[in-house]
Amino acid sequence: MKTSNILLIYTGGTIGMIKDSETGVLRSFDFNNLIIKIPELKLLDCTIQTISFNEPIDSSNINPEYWAEIIEDNYNSYDGFVVLHGSDTMSYSASALSFMLENLSKPVIFTGSQLPIGDLRTDAKENLITSIQVASLLKENKPVIKEVGLYFEYKLYRGNRTTKINAEHFEAFASLNYPDLAVSGVHLKINFPYLLEPDATIKLVVHKEMDTNIALVKLFPGISCSLLQTIFNSTNLKGIVLETYGAGNCTTEDWFITLLKEAITKGIYIINVTQCSGGSVAMGQYETSTQLKKIGIISGKDITTEAAITKLMYLLGKNLSSNDFRTLFETSLRGEIS
Ligand code: ASP
């Protein structure tokens, strides 16, 4: 029976931090200390190699340059990957990697923690140990999980379906539009029907071109025309994720619709996503979204904002025709929309 060879990648975040005894401020520590803090790792039925970013970062400092580096160089040498990452932007990174790693047929599991590994009540140990277990699961000598997942507080989620919902509860993430991939209790229960089943014979393709000339605009009652004009007329702007109300609704005032039309005519892609944490955009359901459909706004359906942002960067990096862009955006590429 084969055992899995897992690569543990430490990028930074609370999970690998200690409190400075003088100032009380959290700072990163040498990654080797992580293994010393959790000797139980040696009991797992897999081999674990570790690498760390030279300078571990708080995830607020993550950017697209870091994303592709995480897996590509090591893909062929391991059966699975566990990425230790700050929780603040973990959903963005997990979503981004899901798009950048086309034909992924191995597990890439993101995890982190709310309390540092050295804290008495830490959630780091369980998150880390179970993430490694999940990543090392094999069936007929092949990985069980073949996608980018996010494991936190007893649940494995599809990475590009997650959002950080709480800054202090251990249950910090939610996947409101897609079921959990696995739940850890006395037994580790895998929800097989919900796992991605890619064709493992197709080679991994890593897409590194992520175009960041985009904006995220959240509507609110009273938002001004001049503010939106400034954003919509920014130099080099190529795409906007527009967070609308409810099932994709927005004001029907003329100035607003005209602004959107002008942007679309200039070739800017506008994606309609809902401000609600769960549910889907359904353009045309109400009068307040019928016009959006007519003028060529793209529906994000039930995609998360994090996945919409990273999918937009990914598709803009491919220089597609506008028809292909729209079709691909509205199609599920990695299980990110229903
Ligand atoms: N600020 C930290 C980070 O995202 C929080 C965490 O690790 O959970 O890097």
CSV table of C-alpha atoms and ligand atoms in Angstrom, one decimal:
chain,number,residue,atom,x,y,z
A,1,MET,CA,0.0,0.0,0.0
A,2,LYS,CA,1.4,3.3,-1.0
A,3,THR,CA,1.5,6.2,1.5
A,4,SER,CA,1.2,9.8,0.5
A,5,ASN,CA,4.1,12.2,0.2
A,6,ILE,CA,2.8,15.6,1.4
A,7,LEU,CA,4.4,19.0,1.0
A,8,LEU,CA,3.6,21.5,3.7
A,9,ILE,CA,4.1,25.0,2.6
A,10,TYR,CA,4.2,27.8,5.2
A,11,THR,CA,3.4,31.2,3.7
A,12,GLY,CA,2.8,33.0,7.0
A,13,GLY,CA,-0.2,34.0,9.2
A,14,THR,CA,-1.2,33.4,12.8
A,15,ILE,CA,-0.7,29.6,12.6
A,16,GLY,CA,3.1,30.1,12.7
A,17,MET,CA,3.3,33.1,15.0
A,18,ILE,CA,4.4,33.7,18.5
A,19,LYS,CA,3.8,36.6,20.9
A,20,ASP,CA,6.7,38.9,21.4
A,21,SER,CA,7.1,38.7,25.2
A,22,GLU,CA,8.1,42.4,25.5
A,23,THR,CA,5.5,44.1,23.2
A,24,GLY,CA,2.8,41.5,23.0
A,25,VAL,CA,2.7,41.9,19.2
A,26,LEU,CA,2.4,38.8,17.1
A,27,ARG,CA,5.3,38.1,14.8
A,28,SER,CA,6.3,35.2,12.5
A,29,PHE,CA,8.8,32.6,13.9
A,30,ASP,CA,11.1,30.2,12.2
A,31,PHE,CA,9.0,27.6,10.4
A,32,ASN,CA,11.0,24.7,11.9
A,33,ASN,CA,9.5,25.5,15.2
A,34,LEU,CA,6.1,24.5,13.8
A,35,ILE,CA,7.1,20.8,13.7
A,36,ILE,CA,8.7,21.1,17.2
A,37,LYS,CA,5.4,22.5,18.5
A,38,ILE,CA,3.4,19.6,17.0
A,39,PRO,CA,5.3,16.3,17.5
A,40,GLU,CA,2.1,14.5,16.8
A,41,LEU,CA,2.8,15.2,13.1
A,42,LYS,CA,5.2,12.3,13.2
A,43,LEU,CA,2.4,9.9,13.9
A,44,LEU,CA,0.6,10.6,10.7
A,45,ASP,CA,0.6,7.8,8.1
A,46,CYS,CA,2.4,9.8,5.4
A,47,THR,CA,5.7,11.5,4.8
A,48,ILE,CA,5.8,15.2,5.2
A,49,GLN,CA,8.3,17.6,3.8
A,50,THR,CA,8.2,21.3,4.6
A,51,ILE,CA,9.1,24.5,2.9
A,52,SER,CA,8.5,28.1,3.9
A,53,PHE,CA,8.4,31.4,2.3
A,54,ASN,CA,11.8,33.1,2.9
A,55,GLU,CA,10.0,35.9,4.6
A,56,PRO,CA,6.6,34.6,5.9
A,57,ILE,CA,4.0,37.2,5.4
A,58,ASP,CA,0.7,38.3,7.0
A,59,SER,CA,-1.8,37.3,4.4
A,60,SER,CA,-2.9,41.0,4.0
A,61,ASN,CA,0.4,41.3,2.1
A,62,ILE,CA,-0.3,38.5,-0.4
A,63,ASN,CA,-0.5,39.4,-4.1
A,64,PRO,CA,-0.8,37.5,-7.3
A,65,GLU,CA,3.0,37.1,-7.6
A,66,TYR,CA,3.1,34.8,-4.7
A,67,TRP,CA,0.2,32.6,-5.9
A,68,ALA,CA,1.7,30.5,-8.7
A,69,GLU,CA,5.0,30.0,-6.9
A,70,ILE,CA,3.2,28.0,-4.2
A,71,ILE,CA,2.7,24.8,-6.2
A,72,GLU,CA,4.3,24.7,-9.6
A,73,ASP,CA,7.9,23.8,-8.8
A,74,ASN,CA,6.9,20.9,-6.6
A,75,TYR,CA,3.8,19.5,-8.3
A,76,ASN,CA,5.3,16.3,-9.7
A,77,SER,CA,7.2,15.3,-6.6
A,78,TYR,CA,4.3,15.1,-4.1
A,79,ASP,CA,0.9,13.5,-3.8
A,80,GLY,CA,-0.7,16.4,-2.0
A,81,PHE,CA,-0.1,19.9,-0.7
A,82,VAL,CA,-1.1,21.7,2.5
A,83,VAL,CA,-0.7,25.5,2.4
A,84,LEU,CA,-0.5,27.2,5.8
A,85,HIS,CA,-1.8,30.7,5.1
A,86,GLY,CA,-3.2,33.6,7.1
A,87,SER,CA,-7.0,33.4,7.3
A,88,ASP,CA,-7.7,37.0,6.3
A,89,THR,CA,-7.2,36.5,2.6
A,90,MET,CA,-7.2,32.7,2.4
A,91,SER,CA,-10.4,32.6,0.4
A,92,TYR,CA,-8.8,34.9,-2.3
A,93,SER,CA,-5.7,32.7,-2.5
A,94,ALA,CA,-7.6,29.5,-2.6
A,95,SER,CA,-9.9,30.8,-5.3
A,96,ALA,CA,-7.0,32.2,-7.3
A,97,LEU,CA,-5.1,28.9,-7.2
A,98,SER,CA,-8.2,27.0,-8.3
A,99,PHE,CA,-8.2,29.0,-11.5
A,100,MET,CA,-4.4,29.1,-12.0
A,101,LEU,CA,-4.0,25.3,-11.6
A,102,GLU,CA,-5.9,23.9,-14.6
A,103,ASN,CA,-6.3,20.1,-14.6
A,104,LEU,CA,-5.3,19.8,-11.0
A,105,SER,CA,-5.6,16.2,-9.9
A,106,LYS,CA,-4.0,16.4,-6.5
A,107,PRO,CA,-5.2,18.0,-3.2
A,108,VAL,CA,-4.1,21.5,-2.4
A,109,ILE,CA,-5.5,22.2,1.1
A,110,PHE,CA,-5.4,25.7,2.6
A,111,THR,CA,-5.5,26.0,6.3
A,112,GLY,CA,-4.6,28.4,9.1
A,113,SER,CA,-5.8,29.3,12.5
A,114,GLN,CA,-7.4,32.0,14.7
A,115,LEU,CA,-4.9,31.4,17.6
A,116,PRO,CA,-1.2,31.0,17.2
A,117,ILE,CA,0.2,27.5,17.4
A,118,GLY,CA,1.9,28.2,20.8
A,119,ASP,CA,-1.4,29.3,22.4
A,120,LEU,CA,-2.9,26.9,25.0
A,121,ARG,CA,-6.4,27.0,23.4
A,122,THR,CA,-5.1,27.0,19.8
A,123,ASP,CA,-7.2,25.7,16.9
A,124,ALA,CA,-4.0,25.4,14.9
A,125,LYS,CA,-3.2,21.8,15.8
A,126,GLU,CA,-6.5,20.3,14.7
A,127,ASN,CA,-6.6,22.4,11.6
A,128,LEU,CA,-3.1,21.4,10.6
A,129,ILE,CA,-3.3,17.7,11.5
A,130,THR,CA,-6.6,17.1,9.8
A,131,SER,CA,-5.6,19.1,6.7
A,132,ILE,CA,-2.6,16.8,6.3
A,133,GLN,CA,-4.9,13.7,6.8
A,134,VAL,CA,-7.3,15.0,4.2
A,135,ALA,CA,-4.5,15.7,1.7
A,136,SER,CA,-3.0,12.3,2.2
A,137,LEU,CA,-6.2,10.3,1.6
A,138,LEU,CA,-5.8,7.8,-1.2
A,139,LYS,CA,-8.2,5.5,-3.0
A,140,GLU,CA,-6.7,2.9,-5.2
A,141,ASN,CA,-3.4,4.7,-4.8
A,142,LYS,CA,-4.9,7.9,-6.2
A,143,PRO,CA,-5.6,11.1,-4.2
A,144,VAL,CA,-9.3,11.3,-3.0
A,145,ILE,CA,-9.3,15.1,-3.1
A,146,LYS,CA,-8.4,16.5,-6.5
A,147,GLU,CA,-9.0,20.2,-6.1
A,148,VAL,CA,-8.2,23.3,-4.0
A,149,GLY,CA,-9.8,22.9,-0.6
A,150,LEU,CA,-9.9,25.0,2.5
A,151,TYR,CA,-10.0,23.2,5.9
A,152,PHE,CA,-11.0,25.1,9.0
A,153,GLU,CA,-12.7,24.1,12.3
A,154,TYR,CA,-13.8,20.5,11.4
A,155,LYS,CA,-14.8,21.3,7.8
A,156,LEU,CA,-13.3,20.9,4.4
A,157,TYR,CA,-14.8,23.3,1.9
A,158,ARG,CA,-14.2,23.9,-1.8
A,159,GLY,CA,-11.7,26.7,-1.7
A,160,ASN,CA,-13.3,28.9,-4.3
A,161,ARG,CA,-16.7,28.7,-2.5
A,162,THR,CA,-15.5,30.1,0.8
A,163,THR,CA,-15.6,33.5,2.5
A,164,LYS,CA,-14.1,34.5,5.8
A,165,ILE,CA,-17.2,35.3,7.9
A,166,ASN,CA,-15.8,35.8,11.4
A,167,ALA,CA,-12.7,37.5,12.8
A,168,GLU,CA,-12.7,35.8,16.2
A,169,HIS,CA,-14.8,32.6,16.1
A,170,PHE,CA,-12.9,29.4,15.4
A,171,GLU,CA,-15.5,28.7,12.8
A,172,ALA,CA,-14.2,31.5,10.6
A,173,PHE,CA,-15.2,30.4,7.2
A,174,ALA,CA,-18.4,29.5,5.4
A,175,SER,CA,-19.4,28.0,2.1
A,176,LEU,CA,-23.0,29.2,1.7
A,177,ASN,CA,-23.6,28.1,-1.8
A,178,TYR,CA,-22.0,24.7,-1.9
A,179,PRO,CA,-22.0,21.7,0.6
A,180,ASP,CA,-19.0,20.8,2.7
A,181,LEU,CA,-16.6,18.4,1.0
A,182,ALA,CA,-15.8,16.7,4.3
A,183,VAL,CA,-16.6,16.9,8.0
A,184,SER,CA,-14.3,15.8,10.7
A,185,GLY,CA,-15.9,14.2,13.8
A,186,VAL,CA,-15.2,10.9,15.4
A,187,HIS,CA,-14.8,9.8,11.7
A,188,LEU,CA,-13.6,11.8,8.8
A,189,LYS,CA,-16.7,11.9,6.6
A,190,ILE,CA,-16.1,12.6,2.9
A,191,ASN,CA,-19.0,13.8,0.9
A,192,PHE,CA,-18.0,12.0,-2.3
A,193,PRO,CA,-20.8,13.2,-4.6
A,194,TYR,CA,-19.6,16.8,-4.1
A,195,LEU,CA,-15.9,16.3,-5.0
A,196,LEU,CA,-14.5,17.5,-8.3
A,197,GLU,CA,-13.5,14.5,-10.5
A,198,PRO,CA,-11.1,15.9,-13.1
A,199,ASP,CA,-9.5,13.7,-15.7
A,200,ALA,CA,-6.2,12.8,-14.1
A,201,THR,CA,-4.6,11.9,-17.4
A,202,ILE,CA,-4.6,15.5,-18.6
A,203,LYS,CA,-1.4,17.4,-17.6
A,204,LEU,CA,-1.4,20.3,-15.1
A,205,VAL,CA,-1.3,23.7,-16.8
A,206,VAL,CA,-0.3,26.6,-14.6
A,207,HIS,CA,-1.6,30.0,-15.6
A,208,LYS,CA,0.4,32.8,-14.2
A,209,GLU,CA,-1.0,35.8,-16.0
A,210,MET,CA,-3.3,37.5,-13.6
A,211,ASP,CA,-4.4,41.0,-14.7
A,212,THR,CA,-5.0,43.2,-11.7
A,213,ASN,CA,-6.5,46.2,-13.6
A,214,ILE,CA,-9.9,45.6,-12.0
A,215,ALA,CA,-12.1,47.2,-9.4
A,216,LEU,CA,-14.6,46.0,-6.8
A,217,VAL,CA,-17.6,48.3,-6.4
A,218,LYS,CA,-20.1,47.7,-3.6
A,219,LEU,CA,-23.4,49.7,-4.2
A,220,PHE,CA,-25.1,51.4,-1.3
A,221,PRO,CA,-28.2,53.7,-1.2
A,222,GLY,CA,-27.0,57.2,-2.0
A,223,ILE,CA,-23.8,56.2,-3.9
A,224,SER,CA,-22.8,59.2,-6.0
A,225,CYS,CA,-22.5,59.6,-9.7
A,226,SER,CA,-19.2,61.5,-9.3
A,227,LEU,CA,-17.6,58.8,-7.2
A,228,LEU,CA,-18.6,56.1,-9.7
A,229,GLN,CA,-17.4,58.2,-12.6
A,230,THR,CA,-14.0,58.5,-11.1
A,231,ILE,CA,-13.7,54.7,-10.6
A,232,PHE,CA,-15.2,53.8,-14.0
A,233,ASN,CA,-12.9,56.2,-15.8
A,234,SER,CA,-9.7,55.0,-14.1
A,235,THR,CA,-6.8,54.5,-16.6
A,236,ASN,CA,-6.3,50.9,-17.7
A,237,LEU,CA,-9.5,49.6,-16.0
A,238,LYS,CA,-10.5,46.4,-17.7
A,239,GLY,CA,-13.1,44.8,-15.4
A,240,ILE,CA,-15.4,45.6,-12.5
A,241,VAL,CA,-17.0,43.3,-9.9
A,242,LEU,CA,-20.2,45.1,-9.1
A,243,GLU,CA,-21.7,44.0,-5.7
A,244,THR,CA,-25.4,44.6,-6.1
A,245,TYR,CA,-28.4,44.1,-3.9
A,246,GLY,CA,-30.3,40.8,-3.4
A,247,ALA,CA,-30.7,38.8,-6.5
A,248,GLY,CA,-28.6,41.2,-8.5
A,249,ASN,CA,-30.6,44.4,-8.3
A,250,CYS,CA,-29.5,48.0,-8.5
A,251,THR,CA,-30.9,51.5,-8.9
A,252,THR,CA,-32.6,52.1,-12.3
A,253,GLU,CA,-31.7,55.9,-12.3
A,254,ASP,CA,-30.6,57.0,-15.8
A,255,TRP,CA,-27.2,58.3,-14.8
A,256,PHE,CA,-26.3,54.9,-13.4
A,257,ILE,CA,-27.4,52.8,-16.3
A,258,THR,CA,-25.7,55.3,-18.7
A,259,LEU,CA,-22.4,55.0,-16.8
A,260,LEU,CA,-22.6,51.2,-17.0
A,261,LYS,CA,-23.4,51.3,-20.7
A,262,GLU,CA,-20.5,53.7,-21.4
A,263,ALA,CA,-18.1,51.4,-19.6
A,264,ILE,CA,-19.3,48.3,-21.5
A,265,THR,CA,-18.9,50.2,-24.8
A,266,LYS,CA,-15.3,51.0,-23.8
A,267,GLY,CA,-14.7,47.2,-23.4
A,268,ILE,CA,-14.8,47.1,-19.6
A,269,TYR,CA,-16.3,43.8,-18.3
A,270,ILE,CA,-18.9,44.3,-15.5
A,271,ILE,CA,-19.7,41.3,-13.4
A,272,ASN,CA,-22.9,41.3,-11.3
A,273,VAL,CA,-22.4,39.6,-7.9
A,274,THR,CA,-24.7,39.8,-4.9
A,275,GLN,CA,-23.9,41.5,-1.6
A,276,CYS,CA,-25.7,38.7,0.1
A,277,SER,CA,-23.5,36.0,1.6
A,278,GLY,CA,-25.7,33.2,0.1
A,279,GLY,CA,-27.9,32.9,-2.9
A,280,SER,CA,-27.6,33.8,-6.5
A,281,VAL,CA,-27.9,36.7,-9.0
A,282,ALA,CA,-30.9,36.2,-11.3
A,283,MET,CA,-30.9,39.1,-13.7
A,284,GLY,CA,-34.3,39.8,-15.1
A,285,GLN,CA,-36.2,38.5,-12.0
A,286,TYR,CA,-37.0,42.1,-11.0
A,287,GLU,CA,-37.4,45.3,-13.0
A,288,THR,CA,-34.3,46.6,-11.2
A,289,SER,CA,-32.1,44.1,-12.9
A,290,THR,CA,-33.8,43.7,-16.3
A,291,GLN,CA,-31.9,46.6,-17.8
A,292,LEU,CA,-28.5,45.2,-16.6
A,293,LYS,CA,-29.1,42.0,-18.7
A,294,LYS,CA,-30.0,44.1,-21.7
A,295,ILE,CA,-26.9,46.2,-21.7
A,296,GLY,CA,-24.5,43.3,-21.4
A,297,ILE,CA,-23.7,42.9,-17.7
A,298,ILE,CA,-22.2,39.5,-17.0
A,299,SER,CA,-23.9,37.4,-14.3
A,300,GLY,CA,-21.7,36.1,-11.6
A,301,LYS,CA,-24.7,33.8,-10.6
A,302,ASP,CA,-23.8,32.4,-7.1
A,303,ILE,CA,-20.1,33.0,-7.2
A,304,THR,CA,-18.4,34.5,-4.1
A,305,THR,CA,-16.8,38.0,-4.4
A,306,GLU,CA,-13.4,36.4,-3.8
A,307,ALA,CA,-13.8,33.9,-6.6
A,308,ALA,CA,-15.3,36.6,-8.9
A,309,ILE,CA,-12.3,38.9,-8.3
A,310,THR,CA,-9.7,36.1,-9.0
A,311,LYS,CA,-11.6,34.7,-11.9
A,312,LEU,CA,-11.8,38.2,-13.5
A,313,MET,CA,-8.0,38.5,-13.1
A,314,TYR,CA,-7.5,35.0,-14.5
A,315,LEU,CA,-9.7,35.5,-17.6
A,316,LEU,CA,-8.4,39.0,-18.3
A,317,GLY,CA,-4.9,37.5,-18.4
A,318,LYS,CA,-5.9,35.3,-21.3
A,319,ASN,CA,-6.9,38.1,-23.8
A,320,LEU,CA,-10.1,36.5,-24.9
A,321,SER,CA,-12.7,37.8,-27.3
A,322,SER,CA,-15.6,39.4,-25.4
A,323,ASN,CA,-18.0,36.6,-26.4
A,324,ASP,CA,-15.6,33.9,-25.0
A,325,PHE,CA,-15.0,36.0,-21.9
A,326,ARG,CA,-18.7,36.2,-21.1
A,327,THR,CA,-19.3,32.5,-21.9
A,328,LEU,CA,-16.3,31.4,-19.7
A,329,PHE,CA,-17.2,33.8,-16.9
A,330,GLU,CA,-20.8,32.4,-16.7
A,331,THR,CA,-19.6,28.8,-16.9
A,332,SER,CA,-18.3,26.8,-14.0
A,333,LEU,CA,-14.5,26.3,-14.6
A,334,ARG,CA,-13.5,24.8,-11.3
A,335,GLY,CA,-16.8,24.3,-9.5
A,336,GLU,CA,-17.0,27.9,-8.5
A,337,ILE,CA,-20.6,28.5,-9.6
A,338,SER,CA,-23.6,26.2,-9.5
B,1,ASP,N1,-3.6,38.6,10.0
B,1,ASP,C1,-3.5,37.1,9.9
B,1,ASP,C2,-3.3,36.8,8.4
B,1,ASP,O1,-4.2,36.7,7.7
B,1,ASP,C3,-4.6,36.4,10.5
B,1,ASP,C4,-4.6,34.9,10.4
B,1,ASP,O2,-3.6,34.3,10.2
B,1,ASP,O3,-5.6,34.3,10.6
B,1,ASP,O4,-2.2,36.6,8.0
